[in-house]
Every structure is written in structure tokens, then in C-alpha cells.
Coordinates of C-alpha atoms and ligand atoms in Angstrom, one line a residue:
X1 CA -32.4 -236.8 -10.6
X2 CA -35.1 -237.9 -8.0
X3 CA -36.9 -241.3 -8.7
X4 CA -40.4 -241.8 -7.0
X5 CA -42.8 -244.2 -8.0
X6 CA -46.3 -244.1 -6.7
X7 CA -49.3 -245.9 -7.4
X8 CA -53.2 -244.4 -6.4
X9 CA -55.0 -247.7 -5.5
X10 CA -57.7 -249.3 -3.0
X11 CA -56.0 -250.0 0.5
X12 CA -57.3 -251.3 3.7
X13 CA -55.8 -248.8 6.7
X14 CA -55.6 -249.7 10.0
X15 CA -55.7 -246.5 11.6
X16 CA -55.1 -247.7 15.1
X17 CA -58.4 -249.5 15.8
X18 CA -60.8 -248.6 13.5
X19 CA -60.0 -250.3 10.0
X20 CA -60.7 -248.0 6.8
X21 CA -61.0 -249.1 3.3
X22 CA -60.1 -246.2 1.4
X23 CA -57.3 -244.8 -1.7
X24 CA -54.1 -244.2 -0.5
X25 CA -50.5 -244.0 -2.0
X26 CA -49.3 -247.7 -1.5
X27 CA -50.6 -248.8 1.5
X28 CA -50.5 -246.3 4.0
X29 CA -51.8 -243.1 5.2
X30 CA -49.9 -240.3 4.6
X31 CA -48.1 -242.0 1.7
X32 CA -44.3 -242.1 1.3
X33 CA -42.4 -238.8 2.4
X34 CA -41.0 -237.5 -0.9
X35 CA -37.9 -235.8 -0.3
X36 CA -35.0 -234.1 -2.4
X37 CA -32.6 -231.1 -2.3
X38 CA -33.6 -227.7 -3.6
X39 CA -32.7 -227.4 -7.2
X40 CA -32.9 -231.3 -8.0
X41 CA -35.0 -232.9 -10.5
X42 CA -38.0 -235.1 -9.3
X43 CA -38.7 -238.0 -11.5
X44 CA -41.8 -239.7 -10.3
X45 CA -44.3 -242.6 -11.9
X46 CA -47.7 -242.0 -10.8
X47 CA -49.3 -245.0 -11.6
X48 CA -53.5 -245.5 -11.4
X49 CA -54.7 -248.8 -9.8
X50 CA -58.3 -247.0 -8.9
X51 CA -61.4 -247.3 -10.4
X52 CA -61.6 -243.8 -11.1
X53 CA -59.4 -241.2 -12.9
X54 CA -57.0 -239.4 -10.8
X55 CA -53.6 -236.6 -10.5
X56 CA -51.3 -235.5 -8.4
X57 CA -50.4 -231.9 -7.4
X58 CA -47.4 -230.9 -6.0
X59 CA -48.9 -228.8 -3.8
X60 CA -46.7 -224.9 -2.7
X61 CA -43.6 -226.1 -5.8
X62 CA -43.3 -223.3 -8.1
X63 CA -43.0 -225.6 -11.3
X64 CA -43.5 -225.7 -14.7
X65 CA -47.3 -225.7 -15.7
X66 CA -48.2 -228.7 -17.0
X67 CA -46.6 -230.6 -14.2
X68 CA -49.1 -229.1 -11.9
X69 CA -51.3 -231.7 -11.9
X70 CA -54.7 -230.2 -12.4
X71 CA -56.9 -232.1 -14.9
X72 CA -58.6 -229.9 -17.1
X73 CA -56.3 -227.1 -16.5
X74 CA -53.0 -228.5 -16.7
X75 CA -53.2 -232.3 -17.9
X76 CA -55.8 -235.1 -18.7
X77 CA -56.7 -237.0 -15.8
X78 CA -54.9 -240.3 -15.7
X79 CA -57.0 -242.3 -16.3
X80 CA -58.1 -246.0 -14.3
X81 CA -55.2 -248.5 -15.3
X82 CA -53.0 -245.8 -17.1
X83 CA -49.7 -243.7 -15.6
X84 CA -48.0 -241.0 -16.3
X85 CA -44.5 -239.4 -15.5
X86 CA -44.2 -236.1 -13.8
X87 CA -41.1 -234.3 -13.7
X88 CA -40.2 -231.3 -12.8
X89 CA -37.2 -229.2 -10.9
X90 CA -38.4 -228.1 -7.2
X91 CA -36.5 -224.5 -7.0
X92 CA -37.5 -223.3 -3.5
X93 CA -36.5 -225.6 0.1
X94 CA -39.0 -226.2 2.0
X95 CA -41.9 -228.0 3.8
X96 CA -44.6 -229.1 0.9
X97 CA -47.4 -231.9 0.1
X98 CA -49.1 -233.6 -2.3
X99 CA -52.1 -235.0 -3.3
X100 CA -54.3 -236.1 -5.5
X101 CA -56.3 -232.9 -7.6
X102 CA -59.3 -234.7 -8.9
X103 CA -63.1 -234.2 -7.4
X104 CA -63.0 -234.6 -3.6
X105 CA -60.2 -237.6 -3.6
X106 CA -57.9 -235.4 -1.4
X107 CA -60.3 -236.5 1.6
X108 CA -59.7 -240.2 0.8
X109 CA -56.1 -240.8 1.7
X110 CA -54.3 -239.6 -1.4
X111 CA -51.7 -237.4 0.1
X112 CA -48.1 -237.8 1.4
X113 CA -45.7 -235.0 2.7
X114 CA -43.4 -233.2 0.4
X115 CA -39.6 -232.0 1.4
X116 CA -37.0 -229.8 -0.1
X117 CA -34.2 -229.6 1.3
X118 CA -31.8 -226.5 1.7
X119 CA -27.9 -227.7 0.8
X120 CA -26.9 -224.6 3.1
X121 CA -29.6 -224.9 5.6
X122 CA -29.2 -221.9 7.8
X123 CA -31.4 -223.0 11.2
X124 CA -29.4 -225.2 13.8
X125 CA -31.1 -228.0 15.0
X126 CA -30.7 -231.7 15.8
X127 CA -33.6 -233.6 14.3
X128 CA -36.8 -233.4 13.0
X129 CA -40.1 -234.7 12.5
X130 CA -42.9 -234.5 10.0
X131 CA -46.2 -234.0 11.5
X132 CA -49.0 -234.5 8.8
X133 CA -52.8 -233.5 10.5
X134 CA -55.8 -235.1 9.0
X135 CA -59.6 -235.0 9.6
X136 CA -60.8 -238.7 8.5
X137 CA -64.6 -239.8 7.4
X138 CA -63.8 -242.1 4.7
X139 CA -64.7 -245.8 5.1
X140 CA -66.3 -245.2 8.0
X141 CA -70.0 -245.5 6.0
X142 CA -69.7 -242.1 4.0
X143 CA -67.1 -241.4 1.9
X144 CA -66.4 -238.1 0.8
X145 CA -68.2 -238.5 -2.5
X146 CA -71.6 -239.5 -0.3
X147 CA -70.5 -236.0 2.1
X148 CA -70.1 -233.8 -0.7
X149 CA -74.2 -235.1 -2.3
X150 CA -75.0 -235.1 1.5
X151 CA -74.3 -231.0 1.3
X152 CA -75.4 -230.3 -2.0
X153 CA -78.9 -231.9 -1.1
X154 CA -79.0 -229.7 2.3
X155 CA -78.0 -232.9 4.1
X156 CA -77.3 -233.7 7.8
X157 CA -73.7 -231.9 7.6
X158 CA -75.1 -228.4 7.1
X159 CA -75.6 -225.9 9.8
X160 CA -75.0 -228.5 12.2
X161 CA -71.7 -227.2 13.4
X162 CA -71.6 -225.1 16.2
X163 CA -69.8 -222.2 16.0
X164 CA -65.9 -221.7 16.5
X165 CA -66.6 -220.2 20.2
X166 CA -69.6 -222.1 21.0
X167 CA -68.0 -225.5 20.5
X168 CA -64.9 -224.8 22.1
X169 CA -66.9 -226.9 25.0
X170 CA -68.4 -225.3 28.4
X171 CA -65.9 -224.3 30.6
X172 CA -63.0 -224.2 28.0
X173 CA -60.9 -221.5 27.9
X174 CA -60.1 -221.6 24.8
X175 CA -61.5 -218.0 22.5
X176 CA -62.5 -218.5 19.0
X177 CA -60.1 -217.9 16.3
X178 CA -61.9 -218.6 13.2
X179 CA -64.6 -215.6 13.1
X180 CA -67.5 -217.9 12.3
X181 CA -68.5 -221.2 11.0
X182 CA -65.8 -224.4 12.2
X183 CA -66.4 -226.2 9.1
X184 CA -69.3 -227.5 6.8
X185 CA -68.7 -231.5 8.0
X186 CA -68.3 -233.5 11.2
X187 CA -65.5 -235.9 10.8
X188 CA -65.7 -239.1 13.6
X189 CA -61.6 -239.0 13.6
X190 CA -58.7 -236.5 13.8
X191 CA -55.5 -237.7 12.4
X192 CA -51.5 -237.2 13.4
X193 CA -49.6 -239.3 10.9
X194 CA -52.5 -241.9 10.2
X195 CA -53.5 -242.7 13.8
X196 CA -56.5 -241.6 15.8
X197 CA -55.9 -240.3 19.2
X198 CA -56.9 -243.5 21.1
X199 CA -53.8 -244.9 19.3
X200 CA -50.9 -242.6 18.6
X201 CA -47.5 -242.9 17.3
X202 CA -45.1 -242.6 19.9
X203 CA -41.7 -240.8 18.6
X204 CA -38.4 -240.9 21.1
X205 CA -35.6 -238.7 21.0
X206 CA -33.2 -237.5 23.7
X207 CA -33.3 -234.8 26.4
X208 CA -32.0 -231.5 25.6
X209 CA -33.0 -232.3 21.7
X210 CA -33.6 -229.1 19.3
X211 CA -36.4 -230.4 17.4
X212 CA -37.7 -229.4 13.8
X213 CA -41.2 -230.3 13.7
X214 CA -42.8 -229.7 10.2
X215 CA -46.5 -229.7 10.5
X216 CA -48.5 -230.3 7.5
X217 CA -52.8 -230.1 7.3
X218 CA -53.6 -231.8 4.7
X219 CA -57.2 -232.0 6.1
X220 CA -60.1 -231.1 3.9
X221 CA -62.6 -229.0 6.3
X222 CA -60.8 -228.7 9.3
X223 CA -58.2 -225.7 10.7
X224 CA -56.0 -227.0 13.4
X225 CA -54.3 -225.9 16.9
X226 CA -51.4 -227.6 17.5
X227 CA -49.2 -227.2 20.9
X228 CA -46.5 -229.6 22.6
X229 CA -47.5 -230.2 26.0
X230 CA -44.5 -228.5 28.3
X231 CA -43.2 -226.7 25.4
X232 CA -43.0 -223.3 24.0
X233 CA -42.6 -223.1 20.4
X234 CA -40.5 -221.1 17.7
X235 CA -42.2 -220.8 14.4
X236 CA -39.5 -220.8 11.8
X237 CA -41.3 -220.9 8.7
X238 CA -44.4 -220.4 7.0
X239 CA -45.7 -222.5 3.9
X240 CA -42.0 -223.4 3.1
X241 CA -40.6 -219.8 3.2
X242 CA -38.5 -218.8 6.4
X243 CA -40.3 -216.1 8.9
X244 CA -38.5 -213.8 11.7
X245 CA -38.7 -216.6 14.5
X246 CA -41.8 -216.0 17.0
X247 CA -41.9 -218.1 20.4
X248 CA -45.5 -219.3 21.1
X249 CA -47.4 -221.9 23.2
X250 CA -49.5 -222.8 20.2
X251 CA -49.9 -222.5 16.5
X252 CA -52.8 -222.3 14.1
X253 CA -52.8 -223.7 10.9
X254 CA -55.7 -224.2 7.6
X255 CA -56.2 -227.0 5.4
X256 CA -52.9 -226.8 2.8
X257 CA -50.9 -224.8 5.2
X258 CA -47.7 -226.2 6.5
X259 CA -45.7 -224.5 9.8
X260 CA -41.8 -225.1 10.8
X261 CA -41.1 -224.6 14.3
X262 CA -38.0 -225.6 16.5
X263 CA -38.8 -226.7 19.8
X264 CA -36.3 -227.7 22.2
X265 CA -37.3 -231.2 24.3
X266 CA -37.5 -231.4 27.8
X267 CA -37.3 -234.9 30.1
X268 CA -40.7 -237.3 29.7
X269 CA -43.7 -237.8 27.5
X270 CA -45.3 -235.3 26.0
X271 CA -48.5 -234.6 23.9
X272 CA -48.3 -233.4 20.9
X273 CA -52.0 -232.5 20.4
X274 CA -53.6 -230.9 17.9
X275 CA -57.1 -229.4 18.1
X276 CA -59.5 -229.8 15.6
X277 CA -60.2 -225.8 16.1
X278 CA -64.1 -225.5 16.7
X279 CA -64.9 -229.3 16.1
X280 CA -64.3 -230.4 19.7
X281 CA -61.8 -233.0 19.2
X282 CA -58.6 -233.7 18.5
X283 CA -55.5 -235.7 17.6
X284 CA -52.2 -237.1 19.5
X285 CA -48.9 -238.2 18.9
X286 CA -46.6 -238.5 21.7
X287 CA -42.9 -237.0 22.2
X288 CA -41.0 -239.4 24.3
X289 CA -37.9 -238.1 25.8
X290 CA -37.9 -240.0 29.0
X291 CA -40.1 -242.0 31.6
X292 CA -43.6 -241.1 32.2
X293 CA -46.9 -242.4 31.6
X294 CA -48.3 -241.9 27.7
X295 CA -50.4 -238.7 27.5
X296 CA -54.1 -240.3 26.7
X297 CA -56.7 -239.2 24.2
X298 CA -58.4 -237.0 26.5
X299 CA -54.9 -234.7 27.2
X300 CA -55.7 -231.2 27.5
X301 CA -52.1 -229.1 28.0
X302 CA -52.5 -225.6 29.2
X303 CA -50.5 -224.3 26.2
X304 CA -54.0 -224.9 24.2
X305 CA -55.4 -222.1 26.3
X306 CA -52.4 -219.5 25.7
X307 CA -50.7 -217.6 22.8
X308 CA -52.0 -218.9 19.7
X309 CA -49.9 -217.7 16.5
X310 CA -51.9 -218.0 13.2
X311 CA -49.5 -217.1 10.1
X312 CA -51.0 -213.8 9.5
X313 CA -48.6 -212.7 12.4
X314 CA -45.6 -214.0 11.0
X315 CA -43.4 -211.6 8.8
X316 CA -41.2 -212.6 6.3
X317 CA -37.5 -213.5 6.9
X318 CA -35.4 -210.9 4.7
X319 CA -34.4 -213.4 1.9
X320 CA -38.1 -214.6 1.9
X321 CA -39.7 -210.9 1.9
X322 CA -41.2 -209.4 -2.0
X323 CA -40.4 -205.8 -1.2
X324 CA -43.6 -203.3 -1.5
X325 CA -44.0 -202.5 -5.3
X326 CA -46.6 -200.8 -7.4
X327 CA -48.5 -203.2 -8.4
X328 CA -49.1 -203.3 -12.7
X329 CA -52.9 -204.8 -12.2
X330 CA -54.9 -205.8 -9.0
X331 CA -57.7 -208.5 -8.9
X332 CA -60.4 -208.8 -6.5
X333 CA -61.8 -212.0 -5.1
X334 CA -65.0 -211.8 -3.1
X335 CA -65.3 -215.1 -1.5
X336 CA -69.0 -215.8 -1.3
X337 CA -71.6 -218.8 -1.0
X338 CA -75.4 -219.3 -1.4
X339 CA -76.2 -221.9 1.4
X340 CA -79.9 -223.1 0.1
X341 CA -77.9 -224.8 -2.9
X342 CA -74.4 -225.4 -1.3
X343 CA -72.4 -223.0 -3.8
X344 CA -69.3 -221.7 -3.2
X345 CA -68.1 -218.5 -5.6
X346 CA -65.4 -216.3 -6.5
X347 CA -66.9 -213.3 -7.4
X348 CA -70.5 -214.5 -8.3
X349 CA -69.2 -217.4 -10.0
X350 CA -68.1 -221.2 -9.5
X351 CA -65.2 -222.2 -11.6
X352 CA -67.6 -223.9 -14.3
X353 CA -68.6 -220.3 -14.9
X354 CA -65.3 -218.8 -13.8
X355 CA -63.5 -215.4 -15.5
X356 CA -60.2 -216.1 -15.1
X357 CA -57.7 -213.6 -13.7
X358 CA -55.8 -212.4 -16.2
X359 CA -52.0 -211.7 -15.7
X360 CA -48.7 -211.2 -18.1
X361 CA -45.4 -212.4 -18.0
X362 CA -43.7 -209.9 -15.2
X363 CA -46.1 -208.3 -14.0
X364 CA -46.2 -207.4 -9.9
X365 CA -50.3 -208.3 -9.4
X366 CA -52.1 -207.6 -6.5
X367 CA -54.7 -210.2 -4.8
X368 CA -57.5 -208.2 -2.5
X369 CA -59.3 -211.5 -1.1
X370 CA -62.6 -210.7 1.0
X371 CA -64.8 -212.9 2.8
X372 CA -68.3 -212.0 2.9
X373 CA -69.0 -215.4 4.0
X374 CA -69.7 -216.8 8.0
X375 CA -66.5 -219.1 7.3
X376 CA -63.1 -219.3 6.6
X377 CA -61.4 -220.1 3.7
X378 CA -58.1 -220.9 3.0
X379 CA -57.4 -219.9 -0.3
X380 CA -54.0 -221.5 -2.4
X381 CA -52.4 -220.2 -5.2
X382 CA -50.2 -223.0 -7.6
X383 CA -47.3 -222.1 -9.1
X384 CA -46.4 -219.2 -6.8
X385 CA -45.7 -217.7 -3.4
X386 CA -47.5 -214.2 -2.5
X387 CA -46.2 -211.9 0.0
X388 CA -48.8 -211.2 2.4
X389 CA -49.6 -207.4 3.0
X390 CA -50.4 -206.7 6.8
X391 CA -50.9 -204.0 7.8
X392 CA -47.0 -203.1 8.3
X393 CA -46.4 -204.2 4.5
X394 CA -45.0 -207.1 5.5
X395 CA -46.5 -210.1 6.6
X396 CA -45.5 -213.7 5.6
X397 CA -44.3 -215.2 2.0
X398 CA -47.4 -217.8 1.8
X399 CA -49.2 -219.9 -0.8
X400 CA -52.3 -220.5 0.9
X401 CA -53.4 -218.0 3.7
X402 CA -56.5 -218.3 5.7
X403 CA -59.4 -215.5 4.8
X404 CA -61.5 -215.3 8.4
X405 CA -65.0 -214.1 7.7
X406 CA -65.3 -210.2 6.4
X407 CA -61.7 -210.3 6.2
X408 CA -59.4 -208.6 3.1
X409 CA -55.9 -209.9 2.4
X410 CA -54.3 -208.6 0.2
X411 CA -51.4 -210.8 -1.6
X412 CA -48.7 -209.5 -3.9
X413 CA -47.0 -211.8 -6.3
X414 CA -44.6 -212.0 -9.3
X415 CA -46.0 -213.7 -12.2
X416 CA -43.0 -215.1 -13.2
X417 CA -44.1 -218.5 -13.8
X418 CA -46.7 -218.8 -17.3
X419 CA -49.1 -221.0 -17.7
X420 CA -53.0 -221.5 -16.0
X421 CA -53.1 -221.6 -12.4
X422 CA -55.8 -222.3 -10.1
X423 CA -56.5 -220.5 -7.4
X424 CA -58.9 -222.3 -4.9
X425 CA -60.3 -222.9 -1.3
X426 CA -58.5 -225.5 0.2
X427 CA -61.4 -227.1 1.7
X428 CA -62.4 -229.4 -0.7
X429 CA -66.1 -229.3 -0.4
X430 CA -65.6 -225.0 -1.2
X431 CA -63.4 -225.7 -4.0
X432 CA -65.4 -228.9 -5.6
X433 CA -68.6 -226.5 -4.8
X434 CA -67.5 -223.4 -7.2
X435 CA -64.9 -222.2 -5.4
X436 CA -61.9 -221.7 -7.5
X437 CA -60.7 -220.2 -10.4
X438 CA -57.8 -219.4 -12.6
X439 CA -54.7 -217.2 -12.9
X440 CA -54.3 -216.9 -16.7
X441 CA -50.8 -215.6 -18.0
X442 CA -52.0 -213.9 -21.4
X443 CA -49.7 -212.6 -23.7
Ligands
LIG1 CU1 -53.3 -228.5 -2.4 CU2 -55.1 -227.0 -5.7 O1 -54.2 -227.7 -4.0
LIG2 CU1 -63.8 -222.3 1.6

């Protein structure tokens, strides 16, 4: 048994110059790492000090339904003043999140990293380090309450983003990797950890040091490039679930998606930057080694401009991989949006209006997800892990995967875990704008 106690409330954040009042778990941004082996059972009081009702999800945990923490679906909302227990077994190891599931709160600072841990852990390594990537607005005169009316009302945020290759800056090198639209909001601040770039966290370790880093985006509008300065990278795993290792100077990761690479340290300091992709801007932590002046705000490492590895080109690792099966039903998403009003749909339809997908107990069920959208959307499934379907068959074991506009993924999964589960965009101005919907097990 795993004991966490948590309480949503109002905290003033000091996010390394710039002061915040915002929600937060305690009083910090992320909140407290939540960790415990595979196969133990997490205990933990959530208790409400906001004004407002709130959750929490425990976001990529395949657990039992009505832990999941989605009001309306799932739970009531606890309410301002009141707490509830969640508890619930966390079956698979892994790197996970969570955060609050009610209206647009995940933007505030209600969200802390999430670790499993695997008894028999197979990779080799010496230490590691959680790497949790934010885009930040709130208390900084909007909050993201005032940015979501702002949208809806055709406000300053919309269509003022440049385009992924446009704003990559003049003589960048960097090529576009999002297929259209960077995001719907422009955020003064890029997180690593809580601090803005002006003001990182330093974190030392020794030459020669194999390194785990587990990087986390808990960011609401904002996909990510992420690189260590001097270093070439192994991705290990992808959403949790273990991939066959791929060296690369940087990786690319959407808003709920979490990447495990190894990275062996050389002698200095050394950026850790990651690039708010599109947006112009980024965040910084720095790797300390050895001497060396700190890497400033401003850093720009060459491995920004090299081989970029989004998850999509990541295959399973053989205990991770759902073998190619008929599927017993297939479901198709069409990801769409009508800008004029600032709706966001699943097939025609915002989730007040949703058809659910129905599935039973079982069942192998096929996801076709197409964007016919001009931006990405990185779309999460609770309760479950797919298996992405390249175009080998085998791609990576995911539970939120990044649809690029006119894109199809398809996504097979086992629905072996009943209940109502939403399936959504993880930006949370798409998902609070329509889209999301259900997967319904029926009997
Ligand atoms: Cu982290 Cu429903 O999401
Ligand atoms: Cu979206």
C-alpha cells in the first residue's frame, strides 16, 4: 500500500523571477513525484482547498474505472472544501502523470509526475531524472479560463500563430515537424520543472554517468523538442511502454506524452533545452557534470538542428508489442474543427453531443484517427495502451499519439478494461472545445 496525500489549493509560485498566483498541488509546480512499484496499491487523499470543484486523473494507468478521475464520466467532481480517496493498483511500470480533469485546470498548475517502477528493471543505468515540460500563462493577467473565452469569442489568440516552419525564426535551420498550425495560444513562458529559462534548475551528477532522463509534457497547447547539448540520445521508451532503443540528437514529444531515453554524460555543463516546437521559445535546465560556464536562455545546441525522433518511429519492444490481429469492430475518428466558433469535433460532434464508441469485453478494436484539420492533435486514450500500426505493423505501444494534419493512425487495442473511457485531444482548449468522446464497454 502506497499513501499520498494531496491537496488542490491557491499557491503563490515563484517560477524563477516572475511570481505566479495560480492552483498547484501543495505549493509547488509540478507537485510531488508520486512513485511506487508495479503491481502496488496507491492510496492517495485528494483533498479540495480551491474555490472551484476539481479531480485528478491518473493519466496512461490502466485502472479500474471509477478511479479514473473524470467527472461526469467516472466520479462527481469533488467538490470546493470536500475530498475523496482514490485507490487503485498501477499494473504496468512506467513513466506517467497526473492532473487535475476538470474544465481547463490542467493549464493552472495541477499536475505532478507519476512513476512505476519495474522490480526487475531490465535497462542498466546509473541515475535518473524527471524532466516535466510546461507552457505557462497563468497569473500572468490571463488565466486559462480568460484564454479559453478569449478563443471562443475569436480573440487575440486565434490565427495569430505562425506556422510550424514559418516561426522556426529566419535563418533557423530547423524544418517543420508539426504539418500546420504550432498551437491555438501564445504562452509568455516555457517550463522545465517549474522554472523559466532565465532561471533554470541546475542538476549535477558525475562524468561518465548513464543517465535515465524521463521527460514528461504536461503542457496544454504546446509540442516540444527536446535535445542535450553535446549528447546523443537513446529513446528507451515510449508513453511508459519499452521501445527497440533508437540513438538521436533530439526528440519530439505532444502534450500528455512522456519519453525515456538513456544518455550517457560527458565532462561540463550542458543545456538541456527544450523547444517549444513552432512557438519560438524555449526552456532550460542545465546538466552539470563539471566546470564550465552555465548554458544561458538564449542556448541554441546544434543537436536542435539534427535527427529529430517523434514516437511514430519508435517500434515496440517484444514484451510491449500487441501482435497484428483481426480486429472484432473498427471506429473512425475524423478529427475536425469549425474556426468561426472555436469547435473542436470528433466526427461532427463535441462531446456534449458525442456518440460514444461502443466496445465489448474482449474485443480487439481498431482506432482509424484522421486529421482533416491544419493542426495537430494529440489524442489520449484512458484506461488503455494501443499499439500503433505503422506502416510495418508495428509501431510503438502508446496512449496518446500525435495526429499531424491529414494524417490516419490507426491504433489497435484490447478492451480488456470495462467501464467509460474518454478519449480526447490533449490540448486542453481542443478537448474543453468538443473534442473528446467516450469508449463505452456495452454488454
Ligand atoms: Cu491527461 Cu484525459 O488526460
Ligand atoms: Cu487538438
Amino acid at each position: 500500500m502506497h499513501p499520498v496525500v494531496l491537496t488542490a489549493q491557491p499557491a503563490s509560485i515563484d517560477l524563477g523571477g516572475p511570481v505566479v498566483e495560480t492552483w498547484a498541488y501543495g505549493e509547488a509546480v509540478p507537485g510531488p513525484l508520486v512513485r511506487l512499484p508495479a503491481g502496488d496499491r496507491l492510496v492517495a487523499t485528494v483533498t479540495n482547498a480551491l474555490p472551484d470543484p476539481t479531480s485528478v486523473h491518473w493519466h496512461g494507468i490502466a485502472l479500474r474505472n471509477d478511479m479514473d478521475g473524470v467527472p461526469g464520466l467516472t466520479q462527481k467532481a469533488i467538490a470546493a472544501g470536500r475530498s475523496m480517496k482514490y485507490e487503485f493498483t498501477a499494473p504496468d511500470p512506467g513513466t506517467y502523470m497526473f492532473h487535475s480533469h476538470v474544465g481547463t485546470q490542467l493549464d493552472r498548475g495541477l499536475y505532478a509526475p507519476l512513476i512505476v517502477d519495474d522490480p526487475a528493471e531490465p535497462l542498466v543505468y546509473d541515475a535518473e531524472h524527471v524532466v516535466v515540460l510546461d507552457d505557462w500563462l497563468d497569473g500572468t493577467g490571463r488565466t486559462p479560463d480568460s484564454v479559453l473565452k478569449e478563443l471562443q469569442a475569436g480573440g487575440m489568440d486565434m490565427g495569430g500563430m505562425d506556422m510550424d516552419g514559418m516561426s522556426a525564426g529566419g535563418d533557423s535551420p530547423l524544418s517543420p515537424l508539426l504539418g500546420g498550425d504550432a498551437g491555438d495560444v501564445q504562452y509568455p513562458y516555457y517550463l522545465i520543472n517549474g522554472r523559466v529559462a532565465t532561471a533554470p534548475n541546475t542538476v549535477t551528477f558525475t562524468p561518465g554517468t548513464r543517465l535515465r532522463l524521463r521527460i514528461i509534457n504536461v503542457g496544454s497547447d504546446t509540442a516540444f523538442r527536446v535535445a542535450l547539448g553535446g549528447h546523443r540520445l537513446s529513446v528507451v521508451h515510449s508513453d511508459g511502454f519499452p521501445v527497440r532503443p533508437v540513438d538521436t540528437d533530439a526528440v519530439l514529444i505532444g502534450m500528455g506524452e512522456r519519453i525515456d531515453v538513456l544518455v550517457t554524460l560527458a565532462d561540463g555543463a550542458f543545456p538541456l533545452i527544450a523547444l517549444a516546437e513552432g512557438k519560438n521559445a524555449s526552456g532550460l535546465e542545465v546538466i552539470r557534470t563539471g566546470s564550465g560556464a552555465a548554458p544561458t536562455a538564449d542556448t541554441y545546441p546544434r543537436e536542435l538542428a539534427g535527427q529529430v525522433t517523434g514516437a511514430l518511429m519508435l517500434e515496440a519492444a517484444d514484451d510491449a508489442f500487441l501482435a497484428e490481429r483481426r480486429p472484432d469492430r473498427t471506429h473512425d475518428l475524423v478529427l475536425g474543427g469549425s474556426m468561426s466558433d472555436y469547435q473542436w469535433t470528433i466526427n461532427d460532434r463535441v462531446y456534449s453531443d458525442r456518440k460514444d464508441l461502443q466496445v465489448r469485453p474482449g474485443e480487439v478494436v481498431r482506432l482509424k484517427m484522421t486529421n482533416s484539420t491544419m493542426m495537430f492533435h494529440p489524442m489520449h486514450l484512458h484506461g488503455h495502451t494501443f499499439q500503433v500500426r505503422s506502416a510495418t505493423g508495428r509501431g510503438p505501444r502508446k496512449d496518446t499519439v500525435m495526429v499531424l494534419p491529414g494524417e490516419t493512425i490507426t491504433a489497435d487495442l484490447v478492451a480488456d478494461n470495462p467501464g467509460q473511457w474518454l478519449v480526447h485531444c490533449h490540448n486542453v482548449y481542443h478537448g474543453e472545445a468538443g473534442m473528446m468522446t467516450a469508449l463505452a464497454y456495452i454488454k
